[in-house]
Each structure stands twice: as C-alpha cells, then as structure tokens.
mmCIF file of C-alpha atoms in Angstrom:
data_model
loop_
_atom_site.group_PDB
_atom_site.id
_atom_site.type_symbol
_atom_site.label_atom_id
_atom_site.label_comp_id
_atom_site.label_asym_id
_atom_site.label_seq_id
_atom_site.Cartn_x
_atom_site.Cartn_y
_atom_site.Cartn_z
ATOM 1 C CA MET A 1 -87.386 -159.017 36.051
ATOM 2 C CA GLY A 2 -87.017 -156.890 33.023
ATOM 3 C CA GLY A 3 -89.283 -154.428 34.596
ATOM 4 C CA GLU A 4 -87.354 -154.280 37.877
ATOM 5 C CA ILE A 5 -84.038 -153.721 35.941
ATOM 6 C CA VAL A 6 -85.720 -150.791 34.160
ATOM 7 C CA GLN A 7 -86.863 -149.385 37.401
ATOM 8 C CA LEU A 8 -83.589 -149.779 38.950
ATOM 9 C CA ILE A 9 -82.215 -147.851 35.986
ATOM 10 C CA LEU A 10 -84.791 -144.995 36.175
ATOM 11 C CA GLN A 11 -84.034 -144.724 39.951
ATOM 12 C CA SER A 12 -80.278 -144.464 39.682
ATOM 13 C CA GLY A 13 -78.273 -141.406 39.983
ATOM 14 C CA PRO A 14 -77.191 -139.089 37.175
ATOM 15 C CA VAL A 15 -73.597 -140.381 36.942
ATOM 16 C CA ALA A 16 -75.077 -144.096 36.550
ATOM 17 C CA LYS A 17 -77.488 -143.189 34.032
ATOM 18 C CA VAL A 18 -74.731 -141.379 31.857
ATOM 19 C CA VAL A 19 -72.587 -144.620 32.244
ATOM 20 C CA ILE A 20 -75.203 -146.680 31.106
ATOM 21 C CA LEU A 21 -76.089 -144.461 28.027
ATOM 22 C CA ILE A 22 -72.380 -144.625 27.175
ATOM 23 C CA LEU A 23 -72.305 -148.306 27.247
ATOM 24 C CA LEU A 24 -75.621 -148.620 25.241
ATOM 25 C CA ALA A 25 -73.916 -146.557 22.496
ATOM 26 C CA PHE A 26 -70.978 -149.127 22.554
ATOM 27 C CA SER A 27 -73.063 -152.089 22.651
ATOM 28 C CA VAL A 28 -75.282 -150.786 19.719
ATOM 29 C CA PHE A 29 -72.107 -149.834 17.273
ATOM 30 C CA SER A 30 -70.683 -153.186 18.327
ATOM 31 C CA TRP A 31 -73.790 -155.155 17.442
ATOM 32 C CA GLY A 32 -73.866 -152.987 13.971
ATOM 33 C CA ILE A 33 -70.260 -154.076 13.574
ATOM 34 C CA ILE A 34 -70.782 -157.663 14.427
ATOM 35 C CA LEU A 35 -73.863 -158.189 11.889
ATOM 36 C CA GLY A 36 -71.938 -156.405 9.168
ATOM 37 C CA LYS A 37 -68.817 -158.103 9.468
ATOM 38 C CA TRP A 38 -70.692 -161.460 9.698
ATOM 39 C CA ALA A 39 -72.288 -160.650 6.379
ATOM 40 C CA THR A 40 -69.267 -159.596 4.721
ATOM 41 C CA LEU A 41 -67.262 -162.594 5.868
ATOM 42 C CA ARG A 42 -69.970 -165.028 4.746
ATOM 43 C CA ARG A 43 -70.206 -163.263 1.186
ATOM 44 C CA ALA A 44 -66.248 -163.619 0.928
ATOM 45 C CA ARG A 45 -66.389 -167.197 2.026
ATOM 46 C CA VAL A 46 -69.306 -168.100 -0.711
ATOM 47 C CA GLN A 47 -67.586 -166.160 -3.550
ATOM 48 C CA SER A 48 -64.077 -167.196 -2.765
ATOM 49 C CA ALA A 49 -65.340 -170.909 -3.339
ATOM 50 C CA ARG A 50 -66.972 -170.047 -6.577
ATOM 51 C CA PHE A 51 -63.875 -168.074 -7.834
ATOM 52 C CA MET A 52 -61.526 -171.056 -7.256
ATOM 53 C CA ARG A 53 -63.764 -173.215 -8.960
ATOM 54 C CA ALA A 54 -63.851 -170.671 -12.033
ATOM 55 C CA PHE A 55 -60.066 -170.198 -11.887
ATOM 56 C CA ARG A 56 -59.378 -173.835 -11.976
ATOM 57 C CA LYS A 57 -61.537 -174.410 -14.815
ATOM 58 C CA ALA A 58 -60.407 -171.530 -17.062
ATOM 59 C CA THR A 59 -57.549 -172.307 -19.393
ATOM 60 C CA ARG A 60 -56.264 -169.007 -19.758
ATOM 61 C CA LEU A 61 -55.768 -166.019 -17.218
ATOM 62 C CA GLN A 62 -57.654 -163.590 -19.649
ATOM 63 C CA ASP A 63 -60.665 -165.786 -19.139
ATOM 64 C CA VAL A 64 -60.570 -165.425 -15.488
ATOM 65 C CA ALA A 65 -59.905 -161.745 -15.687
ATOM 66 C CA ALA A 66 -63.026 -161.281 -17.715
ATOM 67 C CA VAL A 67 -65.359 -162.503 -14.881
ATOM 68 C CA ALA A 68 -63.143 -161.792 -11.839
ATOM 69 C CA GLU A 69 -65.223 -158.684 -11.172
ATOM 70 C CA GLN A 70 -68.171 -160.924 -10.511
ATOM 71 C CA PHE A 71 -66.505 -162.413 -7.506
ATOM 72 C CA ARG A 72 -65.221 -159.075 -5.959
ATOM 73 C CA PRO A 73 -66.511 -159.763 -2.313
ATOM 74 C CA SER A 74 -64.032 -162.479 -2.270
ATOM 75 C CA PRO A 75 -60.369 -161.368 -1.237
ATOM 76 C CA LEU A 76 -58.768 -164.046 -3.726
ATOM 77 C CA ALA A 77 -60.524 -162.147 -6.768
ATOM 78 C CA GLY A 78 -58.628 -159.210 -5.388
ATOM 79 C CA VAL A 79 -55.407 -160.987 -5.120
ATOM 80 C CA PHE A 80 -55.783 -162.223 -8.550
ATOM 81 C CA GLU A 81 -56.603 -158.755 -10.086
ATOM 82 C CA GLY A 82 -53.248 -157.341 -8.314
ATOM 83 C CA GLY A 83 -51.224 -159.979 -9.825
ATOM 84 C CA TYR A 84 -52.842 -160.045 -13.097
ATOM 85 C CA GLU A 85 -52.425 -156.355 -13.760
ATOM 86 C CA GLU A 86 -48.732 -156.708 -13.319
ATOM 87 C CA TYR A 87 -48.832 -159.860 -15.336
ATOM 88 C CA ARG A 88 -50.584 -157.709 -17.941
ATOM 89 C CA ARG A 89 -48.033 -155.095 -18.319
ATOM 90 C CA GLN A 90 -45.157 -157.307 -18.536
ATOM 91 C CA ALA A 91 -46.542 -159.694 -20.982
ATOM 92 C CA SER A 92 -48.171 -156.992 -23.378
ATOM 93 C CA GLY A 93 -47.004 -157.429 -26.927
ATOM 94 C CA SER A 94 -44.148 -160.246 -26.343
ATOM 95 C CA GLY A 95 -46.184 -162.355 -24.036
ATOM 96 C CA VAL A 96 -43.183 -162.938 -21.950
ATOM 97 C CA VAL A 97 -43.105 -162.294 -18.335
ATOM 98 C CA ARG A 98 -39.549 -160.974 -17.618
ATOM 99 C CA ASN A 99 -39.909 -160.711 -13.981
ATOM 100 C CA ILE A 100 -42.081 -163.352 -11.987
ATOM 101 C CA THR A 101 -40.741 -161.974 -8.772
ATOM 102 C CA ALA A 102 -42.772 -158.730 -9.498
ATOM 103 C CA VAL A 103 -45.905 -160.420 -10.215
ATOM 104 C CA GLN A 104 -45.281 -162.357 -6.674
ATOM 105 C CA ARG A 105 -44.929 -158.979 -4.949
ATOM 106 C CA ALA A 106 -47.953 -157.574 -6.649
ATOM 107 C CA THR A 107 -50.114 -160.512 -5.400
ATOM 108 C CA GLN A 108 -48.502 -160.055 -1.936
ATOM 109 C CA ILE A 109 -49.546 -156.227 -1.798
ATOM 110 C CA ALA A 110 -53.023 -157.180 -2.857
ATOM 111 C CA ALA A 111 -53.576 -159.642 -0.415
ATOM 112 C CA SER A 112 -52.378 -157.262 2.239
ATOM 113 C CA GLU A 113 -54.943 -155.058 0.884
ATOM 114 C CA GLU A 114 -57.762 -157.243 1.113
ATOM 115 C CA LEU A 115 -56.924 -158.340 4.689
ATOM 116 C CA THR A 116 -56.759 -154.752 5.504
ATOM 117 C CA ARG A 117 -60.513 -154.381 4.212
ATOM 118 C CA LEU A 118 -61.702 -157.276 6.119
ATOM 119 C CA GLU A 119 -60.026 -156.190 9.158
ATOM 120 C CA ARG A 120 -61.814 -152.950 8.978
ATOM 121 C CA ARG A 121 -64.018 -151.736 12.306
ATOM 122 C CA LEU A 122 -62.455 -155.140 13.842
ATOM 123 C CA PRO A 123 -60.547 -153.040 16.615
ATOM 124 C CA TRP A 124 -63.484 -151.255 17.749
ATOM 125 C CA LEU A 125 -64.787 -154.897 19.014
ATOM 126 C CA ALA A 126 -61.637 -155.151 20.832
ATOM 127 C CA THR A 127 -61.900 -151.826 22.334
ATOM 128 C CA THR A 128 -65.317 -152.319 23.450
ATOM 129 C CA GLY A 129 -64.342 -155.800 24.953
ATOM 130 C CA ALA A 130 -61.368 -154.152 26.628
ATOM 131 C CA VAL A 131 -63.037 -150.526 27.922
ATOM 132 C CA THR A 132 -66.701 -151.389 28.683
ATOM 133 C CA PRO A 133 -66.292 -153.492 31.939
ATOM 134 C CA PHE A 134 -64.027 -150.590 33.477
ATOM 135 C CA ILE A 135 -66.714 -148.255 32.472
ATOM 136 C CA GLY A 136 -69.255 -150.358 34.341
ATOM 137 C CA LEU A 137 -66.977 -150.650 37.087
ATOM 138 C CA PHE A 138 -66.671 -146.998 37.205
ATOM 139 C CA GLY A 139 -70.423 -146.613 37.443
ATOM 140 C CA THR A 140 -70.642 -149.095 40.160
ATOM 141 C CA VAL A 141 -67.836 -147.765 42.358
ATOM 142 C CA TRP A 142 -69.559 -144.169 42.079
ATOM 143 C CA GLY A 143 -72.759 -145.685 43.007
ATOM 144 C CA ILE A 144 -71.511 -147.515 45.934
ATOM 145 C CA ILE A 145 -69.969 -144.294 47.125
ATOM 146 C CA ASP A 146 -73.136 -142.467 46.720
ATOM 147 C CA ALA A 147 -75.043 -145.425 48.627
ATOM 148 C CA PHE A 148 -72.611 -145.213 51.661
ATOM 149 C CA GLN A 149 -72.871 -141.372 51.654
ATOM 150 C CA GLY A 150 -76.696 -141.752 52.058
ATOM 151 C CA LEU A 151 -76.166 -144.358 54.409
ATOM 152 C CA GLY A 152 -73.839 -142.122 56.749
ATOM 153 C CA THR A 153 -76.541 -139.344 56.344
ATOM 154 C CA ALA A 154 -79.416 -141.494 57.430
ATOM 155 C CA GLY A 155 -77.505 -143.099 60.288
ATOM 156 C CA ALA A 156 -79.282 -146.466 59.735
ATOM 157 C CA ALA A 157 -76.555 -149.351 59.155
ATOM 158 C CA THR A 158 -78.856 -151.961 57.906
ATOM 159 C CA ILE A 159 -78.930 -154.031 55.001
ATOM 160 C CA ARG A 160 -82.346 -152.841 54.229
ATOM 161 C CA ALA A 161 -80.919 -149.221 54.069
ATOM 162 C CA VAL A 162 -77.891 -149.977 51.943
ATOM 163 C CA ALA A 163 -79.229 -152.731 49.430
ATOM 164 C CA PRO A 164 -81.186 -150.514 46.967
ATOM 165 C CA GLY A 165 -78.138 -148.214 46.495
ATOM 166 C CA ILE A 166 -75.934 -151.056 45.736
ATOM 167 C CA SER A 167 -78.153 -152.839 43.389
ATOM 168 C CA GLU A 168 -78.590 -149.622 41.264
ATOM 169 C CA ALA A 169 -74.672 -149.292 41.253
ATOM 170 C CA LEU A 170 -74.245 -153.034 40.213
ATOM 171 C CA ILE A 171 -76.326 -152.402 37.286
ATOM 172 C CA THR A 172 -73.643 -150.398 35.417
ATOM 173 C CA THR A 173 -71.204 -153.443 36.014
ATOM 174 C CA ALA A 174 -73.848 -155.648 34.179
ATOM 175 C CA ALA A 175 -74.177 -153.651 31.633
ATOM 176 C CA GLY A 176 -70.660 -153.284 31.086
ATOM 177 C CA LEU A 177 -70.434 -156.918 30.771
ATOM 178 C CA PHE A 178 -73.297 -157.086 28.524
ATOM 179 C CA ALA A 179 -71.550 -154.824 26.044
ATOM 180 C CA ALA A 180 -67.952 -156.548 26.359
ATOM 181 C CA ILE A 181 -69.181 -160.233 26.224
ATOM 182 C CA PRO A 182 -70.227 -160.087 22.705
ATOM 183 C CA ALA A 183 -67.765 -157.940 21.442
ATOM 184 C CA VAL A 184 -64.880 -160.287 22.589
ATOM 185 C CA ILE A 185 -66.570 -163.365 21.283
ATOM 186 C CA ALA A 186 -67.255 -161.707 17.924
ATOM 187 C CA PHE A 187 -63.597 -160.436 17.745
ATOM 188 C CA ASN A 188 -61.966 -163.839 18.304
ATOM 189 C CA ILE A 189 -64.379 -165.492 15.834
ATOM 190 C CA PHE A 190 -63.553 -162.886 13.240
ATOM 191 C CA SER A 191 -59.906 -162.798 13.716
ATOM 192 C CA HIS A 192 -60.256 -166.556 13.313
ATOM 193 C CA HIS A 193 -61.828 -166.314 9.955
ATOM 194 C CA ILE A 194 -59.593 -163.600 8.713
ATOM 195 C CA ARG A 195 -56.437 -165.767 9.511
ATOM 196 C CA GLU A 196 -57.957 -168.303 7.314
ATOM 197 C CA PHE A 197 -58.573 -165.794 4.548
ATOM 198 C CA ALA A 198 -54.919 -164.922 4.855
ATOM 199 C CA ALA A 199 -53.552 -168.415 4.512
ATOM 200 C CA ARG A 200 -55.866 -169.038 1.494
ATOM 201 C CA SER A 201 -54.756 -165.928 -0.046
ATOM 202 C CA ASP A 202 -51.081 -166.865 0.411
ATOM 203 C CA ASP A 203 -52.001 -170.454 -1.148
ATOM 204 C CA PHE A 204 -53.826 -168.828 -4.177
ATOM 205 C CA ALA A 205 -50.985 -166.485 -4.800
ATOM 206 C CA LEU A 206 -48.573 -169.621 -5.157
ATOM 207 C CA GLU A 207 -51.068 -171.197 -7.464
ATOM 208 C CA MET A 208 -51.573 -168.264 -9.585
ATOM 209 C CA LEU A 209 -47.637 -168.052 -9.924
ATOM 210 C CA ASN A 210 -47.905 -171.503 -11.243
ATOM 211 C CA ALA A 211 -50.369 -170.674 -13.916
ATOM 212 C CA VAL A 212 -48.296 -167.526 -15.023
ATOM 213 C CA GLU A 213 -45.381 -169.696 -15.355
ATOM 214 C CA ARG A 214 -47.470 -172.382 -17.600
ATOM 215 C CA THR A 215 -48.185 -169.321 -20.101
ATOM 216 C CA GLN A 216 -44.527 -168.845 -20.624
ATOM 217 C CA PRO A 217 -42.981 -170.219 -23.800
ATOM 218 C CA SER A 218 -40.547 -173.081 -22.974
ATOM 219 C CA PRO A 219 -36.883 -172.385 -23.670
ATOM 220 C CA THR A 220 -35.560 -173.448 -27.043
ATOM 221 C CA PRO A 221 -33.382 -176.516 -26.304
ATOM 222 C CA GLN A 222 -29.549 -176.014 -27.355
ATOM 223 C CA PRO A 223 -28.209 -178.264 -30.046
ATOM 224 C CA THR A 224 -25.810 -180.878 -28.973
ATOM 225 C CA TYR A 225 -23.354 -182.484 -31.370
ATOM 226 C CA ARG A 226 -22.137 -185.903 -30.247
ATOM 227 C CA GLY A 227 -19.274 -186.041 -32.313
ATOM 228 C CA ALA A 228 -17.587 -182.972 -31.043
ATOM 229 C CA MET A 229 -18.324 -184.008 -27.434
ATOM 230 C CA VAL A 230 -16.833 -187.417 -28.199
ATOM 231 C CA SER A 231 -13.739 -185.735 -29.791
ATOM 232 C CA GLU A 232 -13.230 -183.205 -26.749
ATOM 233 C CA VAL A 233 -13.419 -186.438 -24.488
ATOM 234 C CA ARG A 234 -10.755 -188.136 -26.406
ATOM 235 C CA ASP A 235 -8.548 -184.879 -26.426
#
C-alpha cells in the first residue's frame, strides 16, 4: 500500500507535487511543535508539583525565593518571583507591605507572562488544522480538472480512463487530512492543559497573598478604659 501511494505521488502532476511538499512542510513543523510543547508542559507539570511542596513546607518567603530558580520550568515559580519582587521592594527596611494590592497585580502580570510563554507557537497548530485541508482540497480539485481535460482529449469516457487521474488527485486531500488531524488534536489537548495552568496560577497567587499577609506584624490593639466607657454610658 505504501509503495502504491509513493508511486501515485511520483506520477502526479507538478501542481499536486507542490501541494504535497507544502503539506509536508506544515506537517513536519507541526510535529516539531507538538513534541516540543508536550515536553514543555510535562516539565511544567512535574516542576509545579515540586514547587508547591517546597512552598508549603517553607516558613519564610525568603526561603522559597532562594530555591525558586530550581523550579523555573513551572509557571508557578514565575508567578512567585513576580509577586515576591514587589513584596521585597515594599518590605525592604521596615518589613511592612504598604500596598498588598500591588503584590496581587504583580502576580497577575507574572501569570499572564507565563501563560503567554506556554502558548508560544500554539497558534501554528490551529492554523495547520484550519488551512491544510483546504490546501489538500485545492490540489484535489486541480488534479480532477487535469484528469477530465485528459479524458476529453483522449475521448474515452470510461472509469478505467479517468480513475488513475482521480486517484492521484485524491492523494492531496489525504495529505491535507494527515497534516490537519494531529494538529487539531494536539491543539485541543494543549489548550486544555494551559487552561488548567491558568487556574492553578490564580489559586497559587491567592495562596501567596495569604502568605504575604501572614508575614505582616499584627496591629497593636488600642487600650480601652472601662471606667471611662461606663461614665460615658451613664451620661
């Protein structure tokens, strides 16, 4: 079967060969992205789990900051570094965070940057899934036109005469689907994983804000004078 397909490709016209080469380039580049993205998301998942264990075991944010670089493939480590940098700028010297909202904004910006990093080259898979079937269809239509033109020239209106040309033409449609189907599947799977990372980043940002608030000194309670309060009530 494989030899017959190769033979059909070799016997196809120049337009069909160009279309197949274009689809092959799409497919090769897409598979490179798929394998690279799969490895990236796998490392991010493993390192995120390790980073969360280290974060929850640490008693000080400084201890987490000292080891955060070891978990850098994790987007959670990037969120922590973004929030910690703002925390460090505010807490330097007095140790008091004056604006906790600024720390929250810093974690949100870092989370957005990390998700952008994870989504890099992902649109190419969507483009491949959307475009390659139509490129293959173009090659098929062009091949069928050539087949019927040859049929008209030969004057023999039989299935035996037209079948080889149509078979060659349909190869480009098959090549388009071969390039598109893996790209669409991978795009959907990776998009789902990235949405999960987005939710985990939001949850971690809240957990980090809780940790920042725990580092702040407790407000000094105001003294109350019971005698004075009783006097005011009597008056």
